[in-house]
PDB file of C-alpha atoms and ligand atoms in Angstrom:
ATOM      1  CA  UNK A   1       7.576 -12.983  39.220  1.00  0.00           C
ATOM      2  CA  UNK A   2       4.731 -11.341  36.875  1.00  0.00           C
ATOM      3  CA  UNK A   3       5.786 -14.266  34.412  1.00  0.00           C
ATOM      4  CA  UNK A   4       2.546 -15.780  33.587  1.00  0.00           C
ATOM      5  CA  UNK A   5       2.487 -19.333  34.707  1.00  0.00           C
ATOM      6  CA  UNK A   6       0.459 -21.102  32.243  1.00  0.00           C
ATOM      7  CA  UNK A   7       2.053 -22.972  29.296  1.00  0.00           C
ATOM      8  CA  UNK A   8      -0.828 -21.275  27.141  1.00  0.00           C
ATOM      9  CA  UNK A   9      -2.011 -17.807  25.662  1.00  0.00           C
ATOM     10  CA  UNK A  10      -5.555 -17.107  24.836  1.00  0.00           C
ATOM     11  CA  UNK A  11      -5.732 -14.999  21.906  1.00  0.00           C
ATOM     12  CA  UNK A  12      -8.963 -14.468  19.364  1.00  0.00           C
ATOM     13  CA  UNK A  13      -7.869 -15.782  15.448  1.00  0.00           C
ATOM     14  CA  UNK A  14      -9.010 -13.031  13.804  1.00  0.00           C
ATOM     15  CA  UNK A  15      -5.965 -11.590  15.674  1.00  0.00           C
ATOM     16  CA  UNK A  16      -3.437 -14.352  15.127  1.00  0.00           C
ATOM     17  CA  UNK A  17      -4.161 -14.202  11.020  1.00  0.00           C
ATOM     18  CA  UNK A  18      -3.774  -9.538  10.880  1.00  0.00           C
ATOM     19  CA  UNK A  19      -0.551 -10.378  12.877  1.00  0.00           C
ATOM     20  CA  UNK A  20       0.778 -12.845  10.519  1.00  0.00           C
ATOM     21  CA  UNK A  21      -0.437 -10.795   7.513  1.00  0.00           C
ATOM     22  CA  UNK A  22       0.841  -7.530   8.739  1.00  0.00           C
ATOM     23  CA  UNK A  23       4.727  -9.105   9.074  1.00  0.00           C
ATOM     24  CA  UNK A  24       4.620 -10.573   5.672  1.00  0.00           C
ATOM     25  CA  UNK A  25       3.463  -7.960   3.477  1.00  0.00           C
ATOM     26  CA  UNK A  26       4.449  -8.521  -0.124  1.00  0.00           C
ATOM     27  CA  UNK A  27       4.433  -5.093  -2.266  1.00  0.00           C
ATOM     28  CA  UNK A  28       4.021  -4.243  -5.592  1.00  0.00           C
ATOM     29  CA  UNK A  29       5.171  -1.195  -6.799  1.00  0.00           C
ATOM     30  CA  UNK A  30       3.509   1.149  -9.623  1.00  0.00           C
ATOM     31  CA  UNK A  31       6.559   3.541  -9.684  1.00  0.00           C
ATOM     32  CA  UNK A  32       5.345   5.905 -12.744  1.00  0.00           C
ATOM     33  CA  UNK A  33       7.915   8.771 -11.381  1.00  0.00           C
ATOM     34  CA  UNK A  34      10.535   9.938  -9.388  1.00  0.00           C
ATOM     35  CA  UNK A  35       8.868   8.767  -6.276  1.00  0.00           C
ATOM     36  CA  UNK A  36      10.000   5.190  -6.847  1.00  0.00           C
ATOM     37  CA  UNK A  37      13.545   5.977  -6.706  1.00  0.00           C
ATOM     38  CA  UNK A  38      13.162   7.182  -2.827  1.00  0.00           C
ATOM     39  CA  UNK A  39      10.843   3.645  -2.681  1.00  0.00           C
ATOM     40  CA  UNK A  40      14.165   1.342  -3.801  1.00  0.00           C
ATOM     41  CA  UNK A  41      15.482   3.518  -1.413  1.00  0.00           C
ATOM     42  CA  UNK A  42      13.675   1.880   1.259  1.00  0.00           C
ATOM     43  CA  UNK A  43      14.010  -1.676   0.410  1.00  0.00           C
ATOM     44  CA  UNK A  44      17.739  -0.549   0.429  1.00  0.00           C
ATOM     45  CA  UNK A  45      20.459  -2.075   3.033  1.00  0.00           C
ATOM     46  CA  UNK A  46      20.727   1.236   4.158  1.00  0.00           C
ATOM     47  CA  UNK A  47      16.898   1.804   4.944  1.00  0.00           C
ATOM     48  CA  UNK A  48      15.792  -2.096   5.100  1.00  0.00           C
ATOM     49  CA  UNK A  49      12.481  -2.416   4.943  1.00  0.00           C
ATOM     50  CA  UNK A  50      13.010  -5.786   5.598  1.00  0.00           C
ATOM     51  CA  UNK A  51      13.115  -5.460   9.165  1.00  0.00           C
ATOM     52  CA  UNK A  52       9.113  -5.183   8.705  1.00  0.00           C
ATOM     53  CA  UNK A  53       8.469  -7.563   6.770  1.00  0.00           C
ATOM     54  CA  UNK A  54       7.610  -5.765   3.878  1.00  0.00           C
ATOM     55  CA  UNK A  55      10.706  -6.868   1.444  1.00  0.00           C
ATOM     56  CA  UNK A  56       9.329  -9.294  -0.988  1.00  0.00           C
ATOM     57  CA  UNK A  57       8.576  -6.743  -3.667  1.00  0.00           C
ATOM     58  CA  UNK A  58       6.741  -8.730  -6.302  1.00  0.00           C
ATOM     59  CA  UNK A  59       5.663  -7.203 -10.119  1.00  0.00           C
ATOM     60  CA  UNK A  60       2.644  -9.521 -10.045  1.00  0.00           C
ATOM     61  CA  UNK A  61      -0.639  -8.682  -8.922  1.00  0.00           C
ATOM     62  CA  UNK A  62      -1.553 -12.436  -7.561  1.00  0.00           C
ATOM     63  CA  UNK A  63       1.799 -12.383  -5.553  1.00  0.00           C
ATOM     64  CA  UNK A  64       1.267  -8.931  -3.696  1.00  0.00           C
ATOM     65  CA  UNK A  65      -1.136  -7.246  -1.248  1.00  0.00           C
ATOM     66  CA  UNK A  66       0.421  -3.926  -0.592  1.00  0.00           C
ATOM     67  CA  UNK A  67       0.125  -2.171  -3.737  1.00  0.00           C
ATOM     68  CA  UNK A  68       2.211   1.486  -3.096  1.00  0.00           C
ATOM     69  CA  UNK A  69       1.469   3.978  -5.854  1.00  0.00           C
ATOM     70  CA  UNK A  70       4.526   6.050  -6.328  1.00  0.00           C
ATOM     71  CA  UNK A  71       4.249   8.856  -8.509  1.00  0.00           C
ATOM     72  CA  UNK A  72       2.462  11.013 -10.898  1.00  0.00           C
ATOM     73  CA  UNK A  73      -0.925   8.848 -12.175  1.00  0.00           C
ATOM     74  CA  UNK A  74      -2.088   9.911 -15.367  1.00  0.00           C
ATOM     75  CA  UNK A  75      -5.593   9.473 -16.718  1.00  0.00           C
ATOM     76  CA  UNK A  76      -4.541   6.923 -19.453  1.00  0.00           C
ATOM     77  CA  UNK A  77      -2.782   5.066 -16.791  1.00  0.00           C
ATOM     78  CA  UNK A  78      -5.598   4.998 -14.609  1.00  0.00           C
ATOM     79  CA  UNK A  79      -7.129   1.599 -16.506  1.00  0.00           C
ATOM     80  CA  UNK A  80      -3.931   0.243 -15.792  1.00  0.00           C
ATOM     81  CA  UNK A  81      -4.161   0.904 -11.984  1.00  0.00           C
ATOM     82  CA  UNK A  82      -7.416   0.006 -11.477  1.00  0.00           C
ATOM     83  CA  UNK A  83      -7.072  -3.376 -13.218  1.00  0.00           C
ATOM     84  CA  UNK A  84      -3.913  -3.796 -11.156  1.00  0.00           C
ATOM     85  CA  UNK A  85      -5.687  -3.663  -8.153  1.00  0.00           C
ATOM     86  CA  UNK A  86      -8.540  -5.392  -9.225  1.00  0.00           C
ATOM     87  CA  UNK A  87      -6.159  -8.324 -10.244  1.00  0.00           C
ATOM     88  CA  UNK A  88      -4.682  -8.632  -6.185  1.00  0.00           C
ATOM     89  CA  UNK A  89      -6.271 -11.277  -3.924  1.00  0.00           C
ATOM     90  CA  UNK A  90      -7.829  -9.625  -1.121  1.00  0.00           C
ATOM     91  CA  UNK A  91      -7.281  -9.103   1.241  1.00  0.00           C
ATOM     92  CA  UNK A  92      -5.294  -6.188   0.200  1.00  0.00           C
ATOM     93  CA  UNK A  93      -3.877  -2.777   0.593  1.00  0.00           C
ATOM     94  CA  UNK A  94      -3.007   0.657  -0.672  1.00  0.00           C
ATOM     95  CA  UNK A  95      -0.324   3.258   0.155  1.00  0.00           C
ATOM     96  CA  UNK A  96      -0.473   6.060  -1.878  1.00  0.00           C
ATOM     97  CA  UNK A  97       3.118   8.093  -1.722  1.00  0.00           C
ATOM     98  CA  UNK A  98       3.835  11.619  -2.216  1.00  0.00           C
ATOM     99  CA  UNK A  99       1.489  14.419  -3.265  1.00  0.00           C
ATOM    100  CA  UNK A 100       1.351  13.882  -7.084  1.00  0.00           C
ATOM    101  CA  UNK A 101      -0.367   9.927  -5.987  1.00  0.00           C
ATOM    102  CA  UNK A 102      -2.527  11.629  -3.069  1.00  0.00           C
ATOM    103  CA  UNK A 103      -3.516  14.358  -4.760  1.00  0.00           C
ATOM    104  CA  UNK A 104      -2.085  15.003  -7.967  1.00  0.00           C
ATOM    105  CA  UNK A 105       0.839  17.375  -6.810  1.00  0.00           C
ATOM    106  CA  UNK A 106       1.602  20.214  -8.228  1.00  0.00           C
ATOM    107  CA  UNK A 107       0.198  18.877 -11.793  1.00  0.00           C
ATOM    108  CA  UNK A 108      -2.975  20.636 -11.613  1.00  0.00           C
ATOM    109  CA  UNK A 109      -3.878  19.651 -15.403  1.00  0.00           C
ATOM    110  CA  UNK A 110      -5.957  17.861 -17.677  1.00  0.00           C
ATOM    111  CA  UNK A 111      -4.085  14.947 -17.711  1.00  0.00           C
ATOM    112  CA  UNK A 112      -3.502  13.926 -14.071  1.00  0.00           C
ATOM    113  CA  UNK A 113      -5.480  12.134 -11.763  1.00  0.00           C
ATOM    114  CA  UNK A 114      -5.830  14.249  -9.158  1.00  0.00           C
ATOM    115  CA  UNK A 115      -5.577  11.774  -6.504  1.00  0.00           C
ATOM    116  CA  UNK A 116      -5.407   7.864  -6.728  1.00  0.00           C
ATOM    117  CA  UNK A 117      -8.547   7.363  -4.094  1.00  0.00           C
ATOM    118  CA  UNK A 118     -10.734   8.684  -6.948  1.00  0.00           C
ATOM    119  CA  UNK A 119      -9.914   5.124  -8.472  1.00  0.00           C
ATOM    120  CA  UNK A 120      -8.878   2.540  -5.638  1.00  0.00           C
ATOM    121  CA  UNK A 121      -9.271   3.023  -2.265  1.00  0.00           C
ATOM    122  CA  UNK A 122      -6.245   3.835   0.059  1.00  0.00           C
ATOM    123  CA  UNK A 123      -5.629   2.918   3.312  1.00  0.00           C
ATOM    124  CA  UNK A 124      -2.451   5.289   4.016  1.00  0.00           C
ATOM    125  CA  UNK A 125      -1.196   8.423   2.177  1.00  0.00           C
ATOM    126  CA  UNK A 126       2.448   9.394   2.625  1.00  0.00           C
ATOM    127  CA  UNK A 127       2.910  13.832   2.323  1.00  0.00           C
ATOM    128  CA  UNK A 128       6.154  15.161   0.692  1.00  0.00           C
ATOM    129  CA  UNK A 129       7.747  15.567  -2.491  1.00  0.00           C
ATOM    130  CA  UNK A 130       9.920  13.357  -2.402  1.00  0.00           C
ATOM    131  CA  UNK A 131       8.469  11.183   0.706  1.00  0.00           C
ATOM    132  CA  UNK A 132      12.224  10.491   2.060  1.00  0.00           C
ATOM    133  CA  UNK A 133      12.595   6.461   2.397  1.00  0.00           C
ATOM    134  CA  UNK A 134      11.735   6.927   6.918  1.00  0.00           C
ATOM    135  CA  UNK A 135       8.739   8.179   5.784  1.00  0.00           C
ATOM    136  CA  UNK A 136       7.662   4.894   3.708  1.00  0.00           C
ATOM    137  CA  UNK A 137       8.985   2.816   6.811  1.00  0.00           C
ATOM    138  CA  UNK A 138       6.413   4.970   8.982  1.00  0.00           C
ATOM    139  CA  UNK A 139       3.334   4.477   6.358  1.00  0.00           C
ATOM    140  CA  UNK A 140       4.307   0.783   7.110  1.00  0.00           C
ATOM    141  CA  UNK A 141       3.754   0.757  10.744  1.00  0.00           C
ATOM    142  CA  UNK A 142       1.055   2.903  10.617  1.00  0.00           C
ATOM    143  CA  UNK A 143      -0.631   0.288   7.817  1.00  0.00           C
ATOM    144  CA  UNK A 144       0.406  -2.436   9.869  1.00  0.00           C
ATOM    145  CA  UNK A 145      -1.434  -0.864  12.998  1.00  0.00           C
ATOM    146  CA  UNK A 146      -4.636  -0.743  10.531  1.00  0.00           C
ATOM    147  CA  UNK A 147      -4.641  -4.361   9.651  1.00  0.00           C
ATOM    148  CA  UNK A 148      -4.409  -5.206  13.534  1.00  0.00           C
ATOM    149  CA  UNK A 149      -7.267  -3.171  14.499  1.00  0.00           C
ATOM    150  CA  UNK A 150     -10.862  -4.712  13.906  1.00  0.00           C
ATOM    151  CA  UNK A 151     -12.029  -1.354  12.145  1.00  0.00           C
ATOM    152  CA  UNK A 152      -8.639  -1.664   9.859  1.00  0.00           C
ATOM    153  CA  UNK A 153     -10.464  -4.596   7.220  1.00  0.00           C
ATOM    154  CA  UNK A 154     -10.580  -2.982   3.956  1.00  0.00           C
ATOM    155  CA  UNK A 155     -13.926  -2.087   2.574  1.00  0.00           C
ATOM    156  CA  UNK A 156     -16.211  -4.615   0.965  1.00  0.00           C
ATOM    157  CA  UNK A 157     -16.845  -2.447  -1.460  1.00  0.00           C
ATOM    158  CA  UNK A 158     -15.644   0.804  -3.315  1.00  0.00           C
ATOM    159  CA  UNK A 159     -17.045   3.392  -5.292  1.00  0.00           C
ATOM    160  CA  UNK A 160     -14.733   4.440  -8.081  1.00  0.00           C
ATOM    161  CA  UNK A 161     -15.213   8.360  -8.829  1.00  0.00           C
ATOM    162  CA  UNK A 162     -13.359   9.049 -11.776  1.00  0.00           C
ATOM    163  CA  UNK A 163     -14.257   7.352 -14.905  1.00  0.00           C
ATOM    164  CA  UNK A 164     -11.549   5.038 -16.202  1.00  0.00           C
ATOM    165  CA  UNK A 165     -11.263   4.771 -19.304  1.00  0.00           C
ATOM    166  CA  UNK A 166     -10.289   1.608 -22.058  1.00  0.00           C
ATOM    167  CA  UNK A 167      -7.972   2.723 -24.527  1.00  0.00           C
TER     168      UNK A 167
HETATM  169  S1  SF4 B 201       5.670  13.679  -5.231  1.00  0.00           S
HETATM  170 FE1  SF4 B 201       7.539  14.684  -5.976  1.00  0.00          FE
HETATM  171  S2  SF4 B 201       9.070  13.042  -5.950  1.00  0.00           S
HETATM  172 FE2  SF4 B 201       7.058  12.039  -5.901  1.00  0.00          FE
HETATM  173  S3  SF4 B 201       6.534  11.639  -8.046  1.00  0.00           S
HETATM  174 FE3  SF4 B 201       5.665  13.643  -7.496  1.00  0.00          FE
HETATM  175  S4  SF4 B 201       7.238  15.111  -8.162  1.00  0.00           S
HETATM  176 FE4  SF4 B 201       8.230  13.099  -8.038  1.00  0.00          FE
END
């Protein structure tokens, strides 16, 4: 009854791969602020990001391909970033949380970027000050939607505009 009575699903494998990548997300956290406290909040018992598949945070760019920006970005650590993301295997993917990572916050100065997609490209921004840990869950889901869809591949290419500078 509606059961479908072949032993066999047809599927495309471009499919099968985004649905295997998009439950075994491994991220890597720049926490440069306060942000990153409502992040270990998320990978938390309480919060358990795990249940997406997004728990094995890693500190090393080879090892990860969710990089989540949490917190205030500062011009000198801008090099930083950028080689950080430059050093992940692609495919790969950004979530920029809170306002001072999306768009600099409320530190409208001349030392903060004002917004990481001047410098990487992101795929999903997260509003709030603090995001609260649901809200990193949701940026998940919605991410993981991206990487499913066929218009969700990240670009080939990216344009930095801000200068980053070697120090
Ligand atoms: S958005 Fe708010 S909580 Fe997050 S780093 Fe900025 S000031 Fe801290």
């Amino acid at each position: 009854m509606g059961l479908n009575p072949l032993p066999y699903l047809t599927t495309r494998r471009d499919a099968v791969v985004a649905w295997g990548r998009k439950y075994s997300l491994w991220p890597l956290p720049f926490g440069t602020a306060c942000c990153a406290i409502e992040f270990m909040g998320a990978v938390s018992s309480v919060f358990d990001i795990a249940r997406f598949g997004a728990e094995l945070v890693r500190f090393s760019p080879r090892q990860s391909d969710l990089l989540i920006v949490a917190g205030t970005v500062t011009f000198k650590q801008a090099p930083i970033l950028k080689q950080i993301y430059d050093q992940m295997s692609d495919p790969k993917w950004v979530i920029s949380m809170g306002v001072c990572a999306s768009s600099g916050g409320f530190y409208d100065n001349y030392c903060t970027v004002q917004g990481i997609d001047s410098i990487i490209p992101v795929d999903v921004y997260i509003a709030g000050c603090p995001p609260r840990p649901e809200a990193i869950l949701e940026a998940v889901l919605k991410l993981q939607d991206k990487m499913q869809s066929p218009a969700g591949k990240p670009p080939a290419q990216f344009k930095a505009k801000e200068p980053t500078f070697d120090y």
